[in-house]
Structures are given as structure tokens and as C-alpha cells.
mmCIF file of C-alpha atoms in Angstrom:
data_model
loop_
_atom_site.group_PDB
_atom_site.id
_atom_site.type_symbol
_atom_site.label_atom_id
_atom_site.label_comp_id
_atom_site.label_asym_id
_atom_site.label_seq_id
_atom_site.Cartn_x
_atom_site.Cartn_y
_atom_site.Cartn_z
ATOM 1 C CA UNK A 1 20.671 -120.262 -31.818
ATOM 2 C CA UNK A 2 19.145 -117.325 -29.639
ATOM 3 C CA UNK A 3 20.733 -115.744 -26.853
ATOM 4 C CA UNK A 4 18.004 -114.514 -24.250
ATOM 5 C CA UNK A 5 19.686 -111.075 -22.642
ATOM 6 C CA UNK A 6 18.586 -110.579 -18.994
ATOM 7 C CA UNK A 7 18.458 -108.331 -16.627
ATOM 8 C CA UNK A 8 20.793 -108.645 -13.969
ATOM 9 C CA UNK A 9 19.334 -105.812 -11.480
ATOM 10 C CA UNK A 10 15.925 -104.318 -11.023
ATOM 11 C CA UNK A 11 15.309 -100.678 -12.363
ATOM 12 C CA UNK A 12 14.191 -98.613 -15.571
ATOM 13 C CA UNK A 13 15.277 -98.987 -18.976
ATOM 14 C CA UNK A 14 16.930 -95.479 -19.249
ATOM 15 C CA UNK A 15 18.232 -96.360 -23.018
ATOM 16 C CA UNK A 16 18.305 -98.789 -25.713
ATOM 17 C CA UNK A 17 21.415 -98.316 -27.257
ATOM 18 C CA UNK A 18 20.803 -100.819 -30.527
ATOM 19 C CA UNK A 19 18.062 -101.652 -32.667
ATOM 20 C CA UNK A 20 16.396 -104.843 -34.600
ATOM 21 C CA UNK A 21 18.651 -106.321 -37.349
ATOM 22 C CA UNK A 22 21.730 -104.242 -35.627
ATOM 23 C CA UNK A 23 25.239 -106.586 -35.632
ATOM 24 C CA UNK A 24 26.790 -106.365 -31.808
ATOM 25 C CA UNK A 25 29.951 -107.328 -31.081
ATOM 26 C CA UNK A 26 30.971 -109.313 -27.621
ATOM 27 C CA UNK A 27 30.495 -106.853 -24.767
ATOM 28 C CA UNK A 28 28.654 -103.809 -26.626
ATOM 29 C CA UNK A 29 26.154 -102.048 -24.763
ATOM 30 C CA UNK A 30 22.647 -103.041 -25.939
ATOM 31 C CA UNK A 31 20.979 -101.531 -23.013
ATOM 32 C CA UNK A 32 21.467 -98.981 -20.177
ATOM 33 C CA UNK A 33 19.834 -99.730 -17.030
ATOM 34 C CA UNK A 34 19.231 -97.077 -14.279
ATOM 35 C CA UNK A 35 19.112 -98.371 -10.940
ATOM 36 C CA UNK A 36 19.566 -96.663 -7.390
ATOM 37 C CA UNK A 37 20.718 -93.480 -9.330
ATOM 38 C CA UNK A 38 23.505 -95.259 -11.324
ATOM 39 C CA UNK A 39 23.629 -96.270 -15.025
ATOM 40 C CA UNK A 40 24.212 -99.887 -15.375
ATOM 41 C CA UNK A 41 25.211 -101.053 -19.086
ATOM 42 C CA UNK A 42 23.527 -104.228 -19.993
ATOM 43 C CA UNK A 43 26.261 -105.766 -22.687
ATOM 44 C CA UNK A 44 26.005 -108.389 -25.486
ATOM 45 C CA UNK A 45 27.200 -111.777 -23.821
ATOM 46 C CA UNK A 46 28.869 -112.454 -27.572
ATOM 47 C CA UNK A 47 28.930 -111.761 -31.219
ATOM 48 C CA UNK A 48 25.188 -111.906 -32.819
ATOM 49 C CA UNK A 49 22.603 -110.030 -34.681
ATOM 50 C CA UNK A 50 19.601 -108.498 -32.706
ATOM 51 C CA UNK A 51 16.391 -110.578 -33.307
ATOM 52 C CA UNK A 52 14.385 -108.784 -30.851
ATOM 53 C CA UNK A 53 14.291 -105.835 -28.228
ATOM 54 C CA UNK A 54 11.730 -106.940 -25.449
ATOM 55 C CA UNK A 55 11.260 -103.635 -23.660
ATOM 56 C CA UNK A 56 10.993 -99.922 -24.050
ATOM 57 C CA UNK A 57 12.715 -96.751 -22.586
ATOM 58 C CA UNK A 58 11.437 -96.004 -19.723
ATOM 59 C CA UNK A 59 10.210 -99.254 -18.875
ATOM 60 C CA UNK A 60 10.073 -100.660 -15.249
ATOM 61 C CA UNK A 61 11.731 -103.875 -15.344
ATOM 62 C CA UNK A 62 12.843 -106.430 -12.827
ATOM 63 C CA UNK A 63 15.840 -109.028 -12.229
ATOM 64 C CA UNK A 64 15.514 -111.577 -15.098
ATOM 65 C CA UNK A 65 13.527 -109.984 -17.447
ATOM 66 C CA UNK A 66 14.496 -110.678 -20.735
ATOM 67 C CA UNK A 67 15.754 -107.326 -22.475
ATOM 68 C CA UNK A 68 16.966 -108.306 -25.956
ATOM 69 C CA UNK A 69 17.227 -111.671 -27.751
ATOM 70 C CA UNK A 70 20.087 -112.465 -30.202
ATOM 71 C CA UNK A 71 21.115 -114.517 -33.065
ATOM 72 C CA UNK A 72 24.784 -116.135 -32.579
#
């Protein structure tokens, strides 16, 4: 089953903290978003493997955009 991890806020992708194929643990940081001069970590909702990263560092994103797809 795949899980789409969405942005919860509009901003810019400051840093990608994972890569395709990586095993991630629940609450592990996947992406850091910069918004309103704050760095906001986006965490894995559960353990899984990274199938896709749909954003790039520096990319502008909107709330609801899919950032990462995990396989649980």
C-alpha cells in the first residue's frame, strides 16, 4: 500500500532529507519546508520505504501538494 505525504503549509522546499529506496521510520524527517522564515519538518506518518520524491529543493509548494510517496 502506498502513502502520499502531503504539504500541510504553503512554502518552499528547503531541504530533502531522504532518497528513493530509503527505509524510513515513523516520525522520521522526510523534507524540510521553509515558510514564513521558519523551517518546518515533514515527517513520515508510519514506517515505510520511499517510492517517490515529487519535489526538488528550492521548489515552491502549496498546501496539499504531494511531497513524498511511501510504501508501507
